[in-house]
Amino acid sequence: MNKSQSASILVVDDNEMNVDLLEDILEQANYVVYTALNGKTAIESMQATQPDIVLLDISMPVMNGFEVSEWMNTQDTLKDVPVIFISALDDTNNIVKGFDVGGVDYINKPFKSREVLARVHTHVTIARQRKEIEALRQRERQQFERMDTLRSQFISSATHDLKNPLFVISGYTDMLEMNPDITGNKRVKGFIEAIQRGVEKMTDLVHDMLDLLQLETEVTLDTKREDLNTFLRYVIRDMKLRASEKDITLTLHPADEDIAVLMDTKRMMRVFENLLSNAIKYTQDGGTVDIHVLEAGDTVAIDVVDTGLGIPTDMVENLFQPFQRVNSEEHMAQEGTGLGLSIVKTLVEQHGGTVEVSSVLGEGSRFRVTLPVHEEKDTQ
Ligand code: ADP
């Protein structure tokens, strides 16, 4: 229905005189009117004409007005068409029931033409505005989807195109580094090392961006049942070396019992590797990093707690957004892309879990991953 078109109205009543009267009133006001004398023909007419609004008598033989309205609620194309019930004066119970089954308004018999027109006009206007809003939303959704696809394509092609030249630069700088003319030249060697650091940083960024993109688009998980304690023992084994390089004590506090979690092991490894490597990275030498496993019925919380730099309160809320980094000298002294935590969030949410952080600046941080516990006791 657009503004220049007249709205179409289906009038349903088993009393032919009422139908004729309503038809006259509405046609004089330039509405397109369809009529039906019982529920069955009303349904046929609705399917054929898709009216903008339905005036529906309540008491009709075979299929009453409520039943017609309930049927309309089951039809995708008709469930949003406004229904105005036609009821006998003072029939309060029926009026209430009419609203319960989806009616938007009612008209009392005998009709007053001005009242009929006022009510119809109001609901035609509301329906028209609702359709306009829905069309606007739809256009916005499509525009957003187009922009999102464009964004993904841009990141994907830009990062792919960067990979190759980075590889070439890295190869040649490695060769230069080994060149006997250069090994003796401290100054040039320093330049080469600076190039290598830059290339490493860019390579990390390119990989993280590609990973995030891939994880967002590939949502199918390859899940299996894992015992959480065993899984975490495995993850921290690889991290111990990194921790010991900074003299950091890394300790797992497993749950007393086995806890089964359905997980895509590779992706979940990525979650805890990111959290642990951050904890180690942003904790000063000699500090501690602890992992606590806390079961609470249907869910299990895994806390990664460090005694490191901490995070300012105003940064906590957005920390899981891409490229968010704490802009302090100490934080920035660590290499990072600002993408690790958004990868963590994407992965945890794909597992039906949540991740949150609490932190005290200068004292340390706690990252809590909460995952659903797998109930089924199978033998896998
Ligand atoms: P990055 O690659 O920069 O480490 P992340 O997305 O993993 O990216 O983390 C985003 C930012 O959050 C980091 O740059 C750092 O400022 C802060 N951060 C993350 N983990 C910790 C932590 N355990 N302690 C203090 N700051 C942290």
CSV table of C-alpha atoms and ligand atoms in Angstrom, one decimal:
chain,number,residue,atom,x,y,z
A,1,MET,CA,0.0,0.0,0.0
A,2,ASN,CA,1.5,3.4,-0.9
A,3,LYS,CA,0.1,6.8,-0.1
A,4,SER,CA,-1.4,7.4,-3.5
A,5,GLN,CA,-3.3,4.1,-3.4
A,6,SER,CA,-6.6,3.7,-1.5
A,7,ALA,CA,-6.5,1.2,1.3
A,8,SER,CA,-8.5,-2.0,0.8
A,9,ILE,CA,-10.9,-3.3,3.4
A,10,LEU,CA,-12.5,-6.7,3.7
A,11,VAL,CA,-15.9,-6.5,5.4
A,12,VAL,CA,-17.1,-9.9,6.9
A,13,ASP,CA,-20.6,-10.2,8.3
A,14,ASP,CA,-23.3,-12.9,7.9
A,15,ASN,CA,-25.9,-10.1,7.9
A,16,GLU,CA,-26.1,-8.9,4.3
A,17,MET,CA,-27.7,-5.6,5.3
A,18,ASN,CA,-24.8,-4.8,7.6
A,19,VAL,CA,-22.3,-5.7,4.8
A,20,ASP,CA,-24.1,-3.4,2.3
A,21,LEU,CA,-24.2,-0.5,4.8
A,22,LEU,CA,-20.5,-0.8,5.7
A,23,GLU,CA,-19.6,-1.1,2.0
A,24,ASP,CA,-21.5,2.1,1.2
A,25,ILE,CA,-19.9,4.0,4.1
A,26,LEU,CA,-16.4,2.9,3.2
A,27,GLU,CA,-16.7,3.3,-0.5
A,28,GLN,CA,-17.9,6.8,-0.1
A,29,ALA,CA,-14.7,7.5,1.7
A,30,ASN,CA,-12.8,6.1,-1.3
A,31,TYR,CA,-11.7,2.8,0.3
A,32,VAL,CA,-11.6,-0.3,-1.9
A,33,VAL,CA,-14.1,-2.7,-0.3
A,34,TYR,CA,-14.3,-6.5,-0.5
A,35,THR,CA,-17.1,-8.4,1.2
A,36,ALA,CA,-17.7,-11.9,2.6
A,37,LEU,CA,-20.8,-13.3,4.2
A,38,ASN,CA,-19.1,-16.1,6.3
A,39,GLY,CA,-15.7,-17.2,7.7
A,40,LYS,CA,-14.9,-19.5,4.8
A,41,THR,CA,-15.4,-17.0,2.0
A,42,ALA,CA,-13.6,-14.4,4.1
A,43,ILE,CA,-10.5,-16.7,4.2
A,44,GLU,CA,-10.7,-17.2,0.4
A,45,SER,CA,-11.1,-13.5,-0.2
A,46,MET,CA,-8.1,-12.7,2.1
A,47,GLN,CA,-5.9,-15.1,0.3
A,48,ALA,CA,-6.8,-13.6,-3.0
A,49,THR,CA,-6.9,-9.9,-2.2
A,50,GLN,CA,-4.5,-9.3,0.8
A,51,PRO,CA,-6.6,-6.6,2.3
A,52,ASP,CA,-5.0,-3.8,4.3
A,53,ILE,CA,-7.6,-4.1,7.1
A,54,VAL,CA,-10.4,-6.5,8.0
A,55,LEU,CA,-13.7,-5.6,9.6
A,56,LEU,CA,-14.9,-8.9,11.2
A,57,ASP,CA,-18.2,-9.7,12.7
A,58,ILE,CA,-17.9,-11.9,15.9
A,59,SER,CA,-20.9,-14.0,15.8
A,60,MET,CA,-21.2,-15.9,12.5
A,61,PRO,CA,-22.3,-19.5,12.0
A,62,VAL,CA,-19.8,-22.3,11.3
A,63,MET,CA,-16.6,-20.2,11.7
A,64,ASN,CA,-17.0,-17.2,14.0
A,65,GLY,CA,-14.9,-14.0,13.9
A,66,PHE,CA,-12.5,-15.2,16.6
A,67,GLU,CA,-11.7,-18.3,14.7
A,68,VAL,CA,-11.1,-16.4,11.5
A,69,SER,CA,-8.7,-14.0,13.4
A,70,GLU,CA,-6.9,-17.0,15.0
A,71,TRP,CA,-6.5,-18.5,11.6
A,72,MET,CA,-5.1,-15.2,10.3
A,73,ASN,CA,-2.5,-15.3,13.1
A,74,THR,CA,-1.1,-18.5,11.7
A,75,GLN,CA,-0.6,-17.0,8.2
A,76,ASP,CA,2.7,-15.2,7.6
A,77,THR,CA,1.2,-12.8,5.0
A,78,LEU,CA,-2.0,-12.0,7.1
A,79,LYS,CA,-0.9,-12.1,10.7
A,80,ASP,CA,0.0,-8.4,10.7
A,81,VAL,CA,-3.2,-7.3,9.0
A,82,PRO,CA,-5.3,-5.3,11.5
A,83,VAL,CA,-8.6,-6.7,12.5
A,84,ILE,CA,-11.5,-4.5,13.8
A,85,PHE,CA,-14.2,-6.7,15.4
A,86,ILE,CA,-17.9,-5.8,14.9
A,87,SER,CA,-19.7,-6.6,18.1
A,88,ALA,CA,-23.1,-6.1,19.6
A,89,LEU,CA,-23.3,-3.1,22.0
A,90,ASP,CA,-22.2,-3.8,25.6
A,91,ASP,CA,-20.8,-7.2,24.7
A,92,THR,CA,-17.8,-6.6,27.0
A,93,ASN,CA,-16.6,-10.2,27.2
A,94,ASN,CA,-16.5,-10.6,23.5
A,95,ILE,CA,-14.7,-7.3,23.1
A,96,VAL,CA,-12.0,-8.4,25.6
A,97,LYS,CA,-11.7,-11.8,23.8
A,98,GLY,CA,-11.4,-9.9,20.5
A,99,PHE,CA,-8.3,-8.1,21.8
A,100,ASP,CA,-6.9,-11.5,23.1
A,101,VAL,CA,-7.1,-13.1,19.7
A,102,GLY,CA,-5.3,-10.2,18.0
A,103,GLY,CA,-8.0,-7.6,17.3
A,104,VAL,CA,-6.8,-4.0,17.3
A,105,ASP,CA,-10.2,-2.3,17.8
A,106,TYR,CA,-13.9,-2.9,17.8
A,107,ILE,CA,-17.0,-1.2,16.3
A,108,ASN,CA,-20.4,-1.5,18.0
A,109,LYS,CA,-23.6,-2.4,16.2
A,110,PRO,CA,-25.7,-0.4,15.2
A,111,PHE,CA,-22.9,1.5,13.4
A,112,LYS,CA,-22.4,5.2,13.4
A,113,SER,CA,-20.7,6.0,10.1
A,114,ARG,CA,-18.5,8.7,11.5
A,115,GLU,CA,-17.2,6.3,14.1
A,116,VAL,CA,-16.6,3.5,11.6
A,117,LEU,CA,-14.6,5.9,9.4
A,118,ALA,CA,-12.6,7.4,12.3
A,119,ARG,CA,-11.6,3.9,13.5
A,120,VAL,CA,-10.8,2.5,10.1
A,121,HIS,CA,-8.8,5.6,9.2
A,122,THR,CA,-6.8,5.4,12.4
A,123,HIS,CA,-5.8,1.8,11.8
A,124,VAL,CA,-5.2,2.2,8.1
A,125,THR,CA,-2.8,5.0,9.0
A,126,ILE,CA,-1.1,3.0,11.7
A,127,ALA,CA,-0.7,0.0,9.4
A,128,ARG,CA,0.6,2.2,6.7
A,129,GLN,CA,3.2,3.7,9.0
A,130,ARG,CA,4.2,0.3,10.3
A,131,LYS,CA,4.8,-0.9,6.8
A,132,GLU,CA,6.9,2.1,6.0
A,133,ILE,CA,9.0,1.6,9.1
A,134,GLU,CA,9.4,-2.1,8.3
A,135,ALA,CA,10.4,-1.2,4.7
A,136,LEU,CA,12.9,1.3,6.1
A,137,ARG,CA,14.3,-1.3,8.5
A,138,GLN,CA,14.6,-3.8,5.7
A,139,ARG,CA,16.5,-1.2,3.6
A,140,GLU,CA,18.8,-0.4,6.5
A,141,ARG,CA,19.4,-4.1,7.1
A,142,GLN,CA,20.3,-4.7,3.5
A,143,GLN,CA,22.6,-1.7,3.5
A,144,PHE,CA,24.3,-2.9,6.6
A,145,GLU,CA,24.7,-6.4,5.2
A,146,ARG,CA,26.2,-4.9,2.0
A,147,MET,CA,28.6,-2.8,4.0
A,148,ASP,CA,29.6,-5.7,6.2
A,149,THR,CA,30.3,-7.8,3.1
A,150,LEU,CA,32.3,-5.0,1.6
A,151,ARG,CA,34.3,-4.7,4.9
A,152,SER,CA,35.0,-8.4,4.9
A,153,GLN,CA,36.1,-8.4,1.3
A,154,PHE,CA,38.3,-5.4,1.9
A,155,ILE,CA,40.0,-6.8,4.9
A,156,SER,CA,40.4,-10.2,3.2
A,157,SER,CA,41.9,-8.9,0.0
A,158,ALA,CA,44.1,-6.2,1.7
A,159,THR,CA,45.5,-8.7,4.2
A,160,HIS,CA,46.0,-11.4,1.5
A,161,ASP,CA,47.8,-8.9,-0.7
A,162,LEU,CA,50.0,-7.9,2.2
A,163,LYS,CA,51.1,-11.4,3.1
A,164,ASN,CA,53.3,-11.9,0.1
A,165,PRO,CA,55.3,-8.7,0.1
A,166,LEU,CA,55.8,-9.2,3.9
A,167,PHE,CA,57.1,-12.6,3.2
A,168,VAL,CA,59.5,-11.3,0.6
A,169,ILE,CA,60.8,-8.5,2.9
A,170,SER,CA,61.3,-10.9,5.7
A,171,GLY,CA,63.2,-13.3,3.5
A,172,TYR,CA,65.6,-10.7,2.2
A,173,THR,CA,66.2,-9.1,5.6
A,174,ASP,CA,67.1,-12.5,7.0
A,175,MET,CA,69.5,-12.9,4.1
A,176,LEU,CA,71.0,-9.5,4.7
A,177,GLU,CA,71.4,-10.2,8.3
A,178,MET,CA,73.6,-13.2,7.5
A,179,ASN,CA,75.6,-11.4,4.9
A,180,PRO,CA,79.3,-11.2,6.0
A,181,ASP,CA,79.5,-7.5,4.9
A,182,ILE,CA,76.8,-6.7,7.3
A,183,THR,CA,77.4,-8.9,10.3
A,184,GLY,CA,80.4,-6.7,11.1
A,185,ASN,CA,78.5,-3.5,10.7
A,186,LYS,CA,76.7,-2.8,14.0
A,187,ARG,CA,74.8,0.2,12.7
A,188,VAL,CA,73.4,-1.5,9.6
A,189,LYS,CA,72.7,-4.6,11.7
A,190,GLY,CA,70.6,-2.4,14.0
A,191,PHE,CA,68.6,-1.1,11.0
A,192,ILE,CA,67.9,-4.6,9.8
A,193,GLU,CA,66.7,-5.7,13.2
A,194,ALA,CA,64.4,-2.7,13.3
A,195,ILE,CA,63.0,-3.8,9.9
A,196,GLN,CA,62.6,-7.3,11.1
A,197,ARG,CA,60.6,-6.2,14.2
A,198,GLY,CA,58.4,-4.1,12.0
A,199,VAL,CA,57.8,-6.9,9.6
A,200,GLU,CA,57.0,-9.3,12.5
A,201,LYS,CA,54.5,-6.8,13.9
A,202,MET,CA,52.8,-6.4,10.5
A,203,THR,CA,52.7,-10.2,10.0
A,204,ASP,CA,51.1,-10.7,13.4
A,205,LEU,CA,48.5,-8.1,12.5
A,206,VAL,CA,47.7,-9.6,9.1
A,207,HIS,CA,47.4,-13.1,10.6
A,208,ASP,CA,45.1,-11.9,13.4
A,209,MET,CA,42.9,-9.9,11.0
A,210,LEU,CA,42.5,-12.9,8.7
A,211,ASP,CA,41.9,-15.2,11.6
A,212,LEU,CA,39.2,-12.9,13.1
A,213,LEU,CA,37.5,-12.7,9.7
A,214,GLN,CA,37.6,-16.4,9.2
A,215,LEU,CA,36.3,-17.1,12.7
A,216,GLU,CA,33.4,-14.7,12.2
A,217,THR,CA,32.4,-16.4,8.9
A,218,GLU,CA,33.1,-20.0,9.7
A,219,VAL,CA,30.8,-20.6,12.6
A,220,THR,CA,30.5,-24.4,12.4
A,221,LEU,CA,32.3,-25.9,15.3
A,222,ASP,CA,34.1,-29.3,15.3
A,223,THR,CA,33.0,-30.2,18.8
A,224,LYS,CA,33.9,-33.1,21.1
A,225,ARG,CA,33.5,-33.8,24.8
A,226,GLU,CA,36.6,-32.8,26.7
A,227,ASP,CA,37.5,-33.0,30.4
A,228,LEU,CA,38.3,-29.4,31.3
A,229,ASN,CA,41.1,-30.2,33.8
A,230,THR,CA,42.9,-32.3,31.3
A,231,PHE,CA,42.5,-29.7,28.6
A,232,LEU,CA,43.8,-26.9,30.7
A,233,ARG,CA,46.8,-29.0,31.9
A,234,TYR,CA,47.6,-29.4,28.2
A,235,VAL,CA,47.2,-25.7,27.4
A,236,ILE,CA,49.4,-24.5,30.3
A,237,ARG,CA,52.2,-27.0,29.5
A,238,ASP,CA,53.1,-25.0,26.4
A,239,MET,CA,52.8,-21.7,28.3
A,240,LYS,CA,55.1,-22.6,31.2
A,241,LEU,CA,58.2,-21.8,29.2
A,242,ARG,CA,57.0,-18.4,28.3
A,243,ALA,CA,56.2,-17.7,31.9
A,244,SER,CA,59.5,-19.0,33.2
A,245,GLU,CA,61.3,-16.6,30.8
A,246,LYS,CA,59.8,-13.8,32.9
A,247,ASP,CA,60.1,-15.7,36.2
A,248,ILE,CA,56.3,-15.8,36.4
A,249,THR,CA,54.7,-18.6,38.4
A,250,LEU,CA,52.0,-20.1,36.3
A,251,THR,CA,49.6,-22.4,38.4
A,252,LEU,CA,46.5,-24.4,37.5
A,253,HIS,CA,44.0,-24.9,40.2
A,254,PRO,CA,41.8,-27.7,38.7
A,255,ALA,CA,38.3,-28.6,39.8
A,256,ASP,CA,38.0,-31.4,42.3
A,257,GLU,CA,36.1,-33.5,39.8
A,258,ASP,CA,36.2,-34.0,36.0
A,259,ILE,CA,34.1,-31.5,34.2
A,260,ALA,CA,32.9,-32.3,30.7
A,261,VAL,CA,32.6,-29.5,28.2
A,262,LEU,CA,31.6,-29.7,24.5
A,263,MET,CA,34.3,-27.9,22.6
A,264,ASP,CA,36.1,-27.3,19.4
A,265,THR,CA,39.4,-28.1,20.9
A,266,LYS,CA,41.6,-26.1,18.5
A,267,ARG,CA,39.4,-23.0,18.9
A,268,MET,CA,39.2,-23.3,22.7
A,269,MET,CA,43.0,-23.7,22.8
A,270,ARG,CA,43.2,-20.4,21.0
A,271,VAL,CA,41.0,-18.8,23.7
A,272,PHE,CA,43.2,-19.8,26.6
A,273,GLU,CA,46.5,-19.3,24.8
A,274,ASN,CA,45.4,-15.7,24.1
A,275,LEU,CA,44.3,-15.1,27.7
A,276,LEU,CA,47.4,-16.7,29.2
A,277,SER,CA,49.8,-15.1,26.8
A,278,ASN,CA,48.2,-11.7,27.6
A,279,ALA,CA,48.4,-12.5,31.4
A,280,ILE,CA,52.1,-13.3,31.0
A,281,LYS,CA,52.7,-10.4,28.6
A,282,TYR,CA,51.1,-7.7,30.8
A,283,THR,CA,52.5,-9.0,34.1
A,284,GLN,CA,55.9,-7.8,35.4
A,285,ASP,CA,58.8,-10.2,36.0
A,286,GLY,CA,58.4,-12.3,39.1
A,287,GLY,CA,54.6,-12.0,39.2
A,288,THR,CA,52.0,-14.8,39.2
A,289,VAL,CA,49.3,-16.1,36.9
A,290,ASP,CA,46.7,-18.5,38.3
A,291,ILE,CA,43.9,-20.4,36.5
A,292,HIS,CA,41.0,-21.4,38.7
A,293,VAL,CA,38.2,-23.7,37.6
A,294,LEU,CA,34.9,-23.1,39.4
A,295,GLU,CA,31.9,-25.3,38.7
A,296,ALA,CA,28.4,-23.9,39.4
A,297,GLY,CA,25.8,-26.4,38.2
A,298,ASP,CA,25.0,-25.9,34.5
A,299,THR,CA,28.1,-23.8,33.9
A,300,VAL,CA,31.8,-23.7,34.7
A,301,ALA,CA,33.8,-20.6,35.1
A,302,ILE,CA,37.5,-20.5,34.3
A,303,ASP,CA,39.3,-17.6,35.8
A,304,VAL,CA,42.7,-16.4,34.5
A,305,VAL,CA,44.1,-14.2,37.3
A,306,ASP,CA,47.3,-12.2,37.1
A,307,THR,CA,49.2,-9.8,39.3
A,308,GLY,CA,50.1,-7.6,36.3
A,309,LEU,CA,49.5,-4.1,35.1
A,310,GLY,CA,45.8,-4.1,35.3
A,311,ILE,CA,43.3,-2.2,33.1
A,312,PRO,CA,41.8,1.3,33.7
A,313,THR,CA,38.1,1.1,34.6
A,314,ASP,CA,37.1,3.2,31.5
A,315,MET,CA,38.7,0.7,29.2
A,316,VAL,CA,37.1,-2.4,30.6
A,317,GLU,CA,33.8,-2.2,28.8
A,318,ASN,CA,35.2,-2.0,25.3
A,319,LEU,CA,38.3,-4.1,25.7
A,320,PHE,CA,36.8,-7.0,23.6
A,321,GLN,CA,36.2,-4.7,20.6
A,322,PRO,CA,38.9,-5.0,17.8
A,323,PHE,CA,41.9,-2.8,18.1
A,324,GLN,CA,41.3,-1.7,21.7
A,325,ARG,CA,44.6,-1.4,23.6
A,326,VAL,CA,45.3,0.3,26.8
A,327,ASN,CA,47.2,3.4,25.8
A,328,SER,CA,49.7,3.6,28.6
A,329,GLU,CA,53.5,3.5,28.2
A,330,GLU,CA,53.8,0.1,30.0
A,331,HIS,CA,51.0,-1.6,28.0
A,332,MET,CA,52.2,-0.2,24.7
A,333,ALA,CA,55.8,-1.4,25.5
A,334,GLN,CA,54.4,-4.9,24.8
A,335,GLU,CA,53.9,-6.1,21.2
A,336,GLY,CA,50.3,-6.5,20.3
A,337,THR,CA,47.7,-6.1,17.7
A,338,GLY,CA,44.6,-5.4,19.8
A,339,LEU,CA,42.7,-8.2,18.1
A,340,GLY,CA,43.4,-11.1,20.5
A,341,LEU,CA,40.5,-10.4,22.9
A,342,SER,CA,38.0,-9.9,20.1
A,343,ILE,CA,39.1,-13.4,18.8
A,344,VAL,CA,38.6,-14.7,22.3
A,345,LYS,CA,35.1,-13.2,22.6
A,346,THR,CA,34.0,-14.5,19.2
A,347,LEU,CA,35.2,-18.0,20.0
A,348,VAL,CA,33.7,-18.2,23.5
A,349,GLU,CA,30.3,-17.0,22.2
A,350,GLN,CA,30.4,-19.6,19.4
A,351,HIS,CA,30.6,-22.1,22.3
A,352,GLY,CA,27.5,-20.6,24.0
A,353,GLY,CA,29.7,-19.0,26.7
A,354,THR,CA,30.6,-15.5,27.9
A,355,VAL,CA,33.8,-13.7,28.7
A,356,GLU,CA,34.2,-10.8,31.1
A,357,VAL,CA,37.0,-9.0,32.8
A,358,SER,CA,37.5,-7.3,36.2
A,359,SER,CA,40.7,-5.5,37.0
A,360,VAL,CA,42.4,-3.1,39.4
A,361,LEU,CA,44.9,-0.8,37.7
A,362,GLY,CA,48.4,-1.6,39.1
A,363,GLU,CA,47.3,-4.7,40.9
A,364,GLY,CA,46.1,-7.2,38.3
A,365,SER,CA,43.3,-8.6,36.2
A,366,ARG,CA,40.9,-11.5,36.2
A,367,PHE,CA,39.4,-12.7,32.9
A,368,ARG,CA,36.5,-15.1,33.4
A,369,VAL,CA,35.3,-17.5,30.7
A,370,THR,CA,32.0,-19.2,31.5
A,371,LEU,CA,31.0,-22.2,29.5
A,372,PRO,CA,28.1,-24.6,29.6
A,373,VAL,CA,28.8,-27.9,31.2
A,374,HIS,CA,28.0,-30.9,29.1
A,375,GLU,CA,25.4,-33.0,31.0
A,376,GLU,CA,25.2,-36.1,28.9
A,377,LYS,CA,27.2,-39.0,30.4
A,378,ASP,CA,28.3,-40.7,27.2
A,379,THR,CA,31.3,-43.0,26.8
A,380,GLN,CA,33.2,-40.9,24.2
B,1,ADP,P1,47.0,-7.3,22.2
B,1,ADP,O1,47.5,-8.1,21.0
B,1,ADP,O2,47.3,-5.9,22.2
B,1,ADP,O3,47.5,-7.9,23.5
B,1,ADP,P2,44.3,-8.1,23.0
B,1,ADP,O4,43.1,-7.9,22.2
B,1,ADP,O5,44.7,-9.4,23.4
B,1,ADP,O6,45.4,-7.4,22.1
B,1,ADP,O7,44.2,-7.2,24.3
B,1,ADP,C1,43.8,-5.8,24.1
B,1,ADP,C2,44.4,-5.0,25.2
B,1,ADP,O8,43.9,-5.3,26.5
B,1,ADP,C3,45.9,-5.1,25.3
B,1,ADP,O9,46.6,-4.3,24.4
B,1,ADP,C4,46.2,-4.7,26.7
B,1,ADP,O10,46.2,-3.3,26.8
B,1,ADP,C5,44.9,-5.1,27.5
B,1,ADP,N1,45.1,-6.4,28.2
B,1,ADP,C6,44.7,-7.6,27.7
B,1,ADP,N2,45.0,-8.6,28.6
B,1,ADP,C7,45.5,-7.9,29.7
B,1,ADP,C8,46.0,-8.3,31.0
B,1,ADP,N3,46.0,-9.6,31.4
B,1,ADP,N4,46.5,-7.4,31.8
B,1,ADP,C9,46.5,-6.1,31.4
B,1,ADP,N5,46.0,-5.6,30.3
B,1,ADP,C10,45.6,-6.5,29.4
